[in-house]
Amino acid sequence: MLSFSVPLGKLVRTLSRLRGGGSAFPGLVVEKIDPGFMQRTLASLPLGVAVVSGTNGKTTTTKMVVELLESQGLKVFTNRSGSNFTRGVAASLLGDVDWRGKLDADIAILELDEAHAVHFVNKVEPRFSLLLNVLRDQLDRFGEIDKTARLLEHIASKTTATVVLNREDPRVARIATAINTLEAVHHPEVRYFGLDESLRSTFPNDDEMRTTAIGPSPSGTSVAAETGEDVDLPAADVVLRRVGAQDADFEFDGETVTTSMKLRGVYNIFNAAAALSLARSILGTGPVDTPKLVKALGEVAPAFGRGESLTVDGQPLELVLVKNPSGFRLGLKSFPAGGYATMIAINDNYADGRDMSWLWDVEFDSLREDGVEVLTGVRAYDMALRLQYDDVHFGVVEPDITAALRAFIDGSRGKPKRVFCTYTSMLAIRRELAKITIVEVVS
C-alpha cells in the first residue's frame, strides 16, 4: 500500500489543482489509503514540528516564522496554502515529498485551526507551539471563547519542548499554569511575547471589548496597566516596544533593535514579536545570526489576502481579511479610509462562520467621511443595514462578487482601492483579480 499511496496522492493533487478543486481534497484521499502517511513523514524531521494556532494572525505569523528560520539556513516545510486542517497538512506534504515519500526539510512550521489542531497533536506531538490569542470567532463552530482557550490548552499539553504564549491575553497566559501541574504529561519550557505598556490599549482582549473602564484592561490584568501602575506580568522573551509608520522596535536579550517593516497593520507587527520568539526558541542555543534574523523579519511581505497589495489599472488594490470583531476593528484602524475607494465583501460560508452577528460589535465611524463604494457577498444587505446604523454612506449593493468587483474597479479608476473581506469572499476576489492582474498562486 505504501508503495503507491504517495504517487496516487500526487496524481490526485495535480488533477485537483487543474480542476480548481479544494486544497485539502488530496489529503483526504491519502488519509484513506495510507492513514500513517502524515505521522510517518513528519516524524523524520530532525527538529520536529512547530504548531502555530490562535484566533487571529496564524497565516501571517507562520509565514514570518518560516522566513526567519530560512534566513538561518534551515529547510522548512509549511502548509503554505492556508488550508489549516489536518487534511490540508497532508495535502501540502504531498506537494513537497518525493515519489518515495521522503521530505527534504529540517522542521515543519504548521498553521492549524484551533479545533483541528487538537486532532493533529493527538497524532503528532509538536516539539514547539505558538499560541497567539483567544477572541470570539465562528461561534457556530467553537462555541464561547473559553472553549477555544481549552482547545489551545490541549495543544500546549501535547507540546514536548517549548510553548510560546501571548502574555497580554489572559486566557492564553493562563495556559502556563495548566501545563505545569504535576499531572501534566509533558513539562515544556514556557516563553512569552508581549507589548510595551504604551501599546496595550491598541490590542484589547475579548473581555475588554465589552467592558467599561472598571473592567479588565487590554492586557487582561487590571486597569493599572493603563494608568501606569505596576502590574504583575511575566517577563517576555520578545517585547514589541514601538510601532512606527514603516518600522518597529523589538526588545530581546536586554537590547532594543529597530527594523523596517514591509508588513502593515499594528496586529501584524505584534505577531512579528510572536514569530521572533518562536524562531528563537527553535534555534535554541546554537549559532544565531541576529542581524540577519532581524533583517529577514523586516523583509516579510504580507500573506495572501492579509494586507496583500495587488496592482489594478496602475493603482494599488489591498485585500484585508476580516473574520471577527477584533480583526475588523484593527483592520479599520491599521488601514485608514482616507484617499482609498472601499469595498466590503461579507460571506457566511462554513469557512467564514455562519453567524455574522459580530458585525454589530464593530464601529464603522472611520468610513463615514469617504463612504463605501460597493458592498458584496452573501451578506451584502446585512452589511448595508449595519452601515446605515453608523451613518456610513454606501453605493452599490451587489451580492454577486464577480459583478460587484467589476463595478468597483470601473467606478473607482484612478484611485487606490481597498477591500475588506471575509475568507471565502477573499478567495473569490483573488480568483477574479487573477484574470486581470498578477496574483500570487498559493498551492
mmCIF file of N, CA, C and O in Angstrom, residues 63 67 245-248 259-265 268-269 295-302 306-309 318 335:
data_model
loop_
_atom_site.group_PDB
_atom_site.id
_atom_site.type_symbol
_atom_site.label_atom_id
_atom_site.label_comp_id
_atom_site.label_asym_id
_atom_site.label_seq_id
_atom_site.Cartn_x
_atom_site.Cartn_y
_atom_site.Cartn_z
ATOM 1 N N LYS A 63 4.067 32.482 8.223
ATOM 2 C CA LYS A 63 4.929 32.932 7.131
ATOM 3 C C LYS A 63 6.183 33.610 7.675
ATOM 4 O O LYS A 63 7.302 33.378 7.186
ATOM 5 N N GLU A 67 10.200 32.330 7.227
ATOM 6 C CA GLU A 67 11.246 33.153 6.607
ATOM 7 C C GLU A 67 12.371 33.474 7.586
ATOM 8 O O GLU A 67 13.535 33.604 7.184
ATOM 9 N N ALA A 245 5.470 54.174 11.384
ATOM 10 C CA ALA A 245 4.760 54.090 10.109
ATOM 11 C C ALA A 245 5.336 52.987 9.229
ATOM 12 O O ALA A 245 4.595 52.269 8.551
ATOM 13 N N GLN A 246 6.659 52.836 9.267
ATOM 14 C CA GLN A 246 7.305 51.836 8.412
ATOM 15 C C GLN A 246 8.396 51.057 9.147
ATOM 16 O O GLN A 246 9.186 50.353 8.515
ATOM 17 N N ASP A 247 8.429 51.170 10.472
ATOM 18 C CA ASP A 247 9.416 50.422 11.228
ATOM 19 C C ASP A 247 8.874 50.081 12.604
ATOM 20 O O ASP A 247 7.756 50.473 12.962
ATOM 21 N N ALA A 248 9.649 49.331 13.374
ATOM 22 C CA ALA A 248 9.214 48.927 14.712
ATOM 23 C C ALA A 248 10.434 48.619 15.558
ATOM 24 O O ALA A 248 11.523 48.326 15.050
ATOM 25 N N THR A 259 13.874 47.822 13.204
ATOM 26 C CA THR A 259 13.898 47.283 11.849
ATOM 27 C C THR A 259 12.763 47.878 11.038
ATOM 28 O O THR A 259 11.687 48.173 11.575
ATOM 29 N N SER A 260 13.015 48.085 9.748
ATOM 30 C CA SER A 260 11.934 48.491 8.853
ATOM 31 C C SER A 260 10.986 47.315 8.703
ATOM 32 O O SER A 260 11.373 46.158 8.900
ATOM 33 N N MET A 261 9.727 47.593 8.357
ATOM 34 C CA MET A 261 8.719 46.540 8.236
ATOM 35 C C MET A 261 7.941 46.713 6.940
ATOM 36 O O MET A 261 7.390 47.787 6.677
ATOM 37 N N LYS A 262 7.905 45.648 6.131
ATOM 38 C CA LYS A 262 7.042 45.664 4.952
ATOM 39 C C LYS A 262 5.589 45.380 5.318
ATOM 40 O O LYS A 262 4.667 45.773 4.621
ATOM 41 N N LEU A 263 5.402 44.651 6.417
ATOM 42 C CA LEU A 263 4.047 44.352 6.873
ATOM 43 C C LEU A 263 3.368 45.622 7.345
ATOM 44 O O LEU A 263 3.993 46.485 7.960
ATOM 45 N N ARG A 264 2.083 45.715 7.058
ATOM 46 C CA ARG A 264 1.293 46.839 7.549
ATOM 47 C C ARG A 264 0.261 46.310 8.525
ATOM 48 O O ARG A 264 -0.153 45.162 8.465
ATOM 49 N N GLY A 265 -0.174 47.181 9.418
ATOM 50 C CA GLY A 265 -1.166 46.781 10.406
ATOM 51 C C GLY A 265 -0.506 46.486 11.739
ATOM 52 O O GLY A 265 0.412 45.678 11.824
ATOM 53 N N ASN A 268 -0.212 42.874 12.781
ATOM 54 C CA ASN A 268 0.861 42.100 12.151
ATOM 55 C C ASN A 268 2.195 42.346 12.845
ATOM 56 O O ASN A 268 3.021 41.433 12.968
ATOM 57 N N ILE A 269 2.425 43.576 13.285
ATOM 58 C CA ILE A 269 3.688 43.895 13.941
ATOM 59 C C ILE A 269 3.776 43.199 15.298
ATOM 60 O O ILE A 269 4.837 42.714 15.705
ATOM 61 N N LYS A 295 16.864 41.381 9.940
ATOM 62 C CA LYS A 295 16.706 41.833 8.556
ATOM 63 C C LYS A 295 15.618 41.029 7.853
ATOM 64 O O LYS A 295 14.783 41.575 7.125
ATOM 65 N N ALA A 296 15.605 39.708 8.087
ATOM 66 C CA ALA A 296 14.577 38.853 7.476
ATOM 67 C C ALA A 296 13.187 39.233 7.965
ATOM 68 O O ALA A 296 12.221 39.221 7.189
ATOM 69 N N LEU A 297 13.070 39.577 9.240
ATOM 70 C CA LEU A 297 11.777 39.990 9.781
ATOM 71 C C LEU A 297 11.259 41.232 9.061
ATOM 72 O O LEU A 297 10.064 41.323 8.733
ATOM 73 N N GLY A 298 12.133 42.167 8.803
ATOM 74 C CA GLY A 298 11.723 43.398 8.137
ATOM 75 C C GLY A 298 11.350 43.217 6.682
ATOM 76 O O GLY A 298 10.679 44.068 6.097
ATOM 77 N N GLU A 299 11.780 42.104 6.089
ATOM 78 C CA GLU A 299 11.523 41.887 4.663
ATOM 79 C C GLU A 299 10.317 40.992 4.393
ATOM 80 O O GLU A 299 9.977 40.744 3.233
ATOM 81 N N VAL A 300 9.660 40.502 5.445
ATOM 82 C CA VAL A 300 8.496 39.642 5.235
ATOM 83 C C VAL A 300 7.356 40.451 4.614
ATOM 84 O O VAL A 300 6.967 41.501 5.134
ATOM 85 N N ALA A 301 6.825 39.971 3.503
ATOM 86 C CA ALA A 301 5.690 40.607 2.845
ATOM 87 C C ALA A 301 4.397 39.992 3.376
ATOM 88 O O ALA A 301 4.399 38.882 3.914
ATOM 89 N N PRO A 302 3.261 40.700 3.256
ATOM 90 C CA PRO A 302 2.002 40.156 3.766
ATOM 91 C C PRO A 302 1.650 38.816 3.140
ATOM 92 O O PRO A 302 1.934 38.569 1.968
ATOM 93 N N ARG A 306 -3.964 39.127 3.406
ATOM 94 C CA ARG A 306 -3.796 39.732 4.728
ATOM 95 C C ARG A 306 -3.034 41.048 4.594
ATOM 96 O O ARG A 306 -1.904 41.199 5.008
ATOM 97 N N GLY A 307 -3.674 42.037 3.963
ATOM 98 C CA GLY A 307 -2.975 43.271 3.660
ATOM 99 C C GLY A 307 -2.194 43.179 2.370
ATOM 100 O O GLY A 307 -1.383 44.047 2.048
ATOM 101 N N GLU A 308 -2.442 42.118 1.602
ATOM 102 C CA GLU A 308 -1.795 41.903 0.309
ATOM 103 C C GLU A 308 -2.144 43.039 -0.641
ATOM 104 O O GLU A 308 -3.291 43.458 -0.750
ATOM 105 N N SER A 309 -1.136 43.554 -1.341
ATOM 106 C CA SER A 309 -1.359 44.650 -2.279
ATOM 107 C C SER A 309 -1.123 44.171 -3.706
ATOM 108 O O SER A 309 -0.045 43.668 -4.036
ATOM 109 N N GLU A 318 -5.672 46.738 -2.188
ATOM 110 C CA GLU A 318 -5.296 45.989 -0.993
ATOM 111 C C GLU A 318 -6.444 45.093 -0.541
ATOM 112 O O GLU A 318 -7.609 45.516 -0.523
ATOM 113 N N PHE A 335 -5.646 50.399 8.499
ATOM 114 C CA PHE A 335 -5.742 50.806 7.097
ATOM 115 C C PHE A 335 -6.779 51.918 6.973
ATOM 116 O O PHE A 335 -7.924 51.677 6.593
#
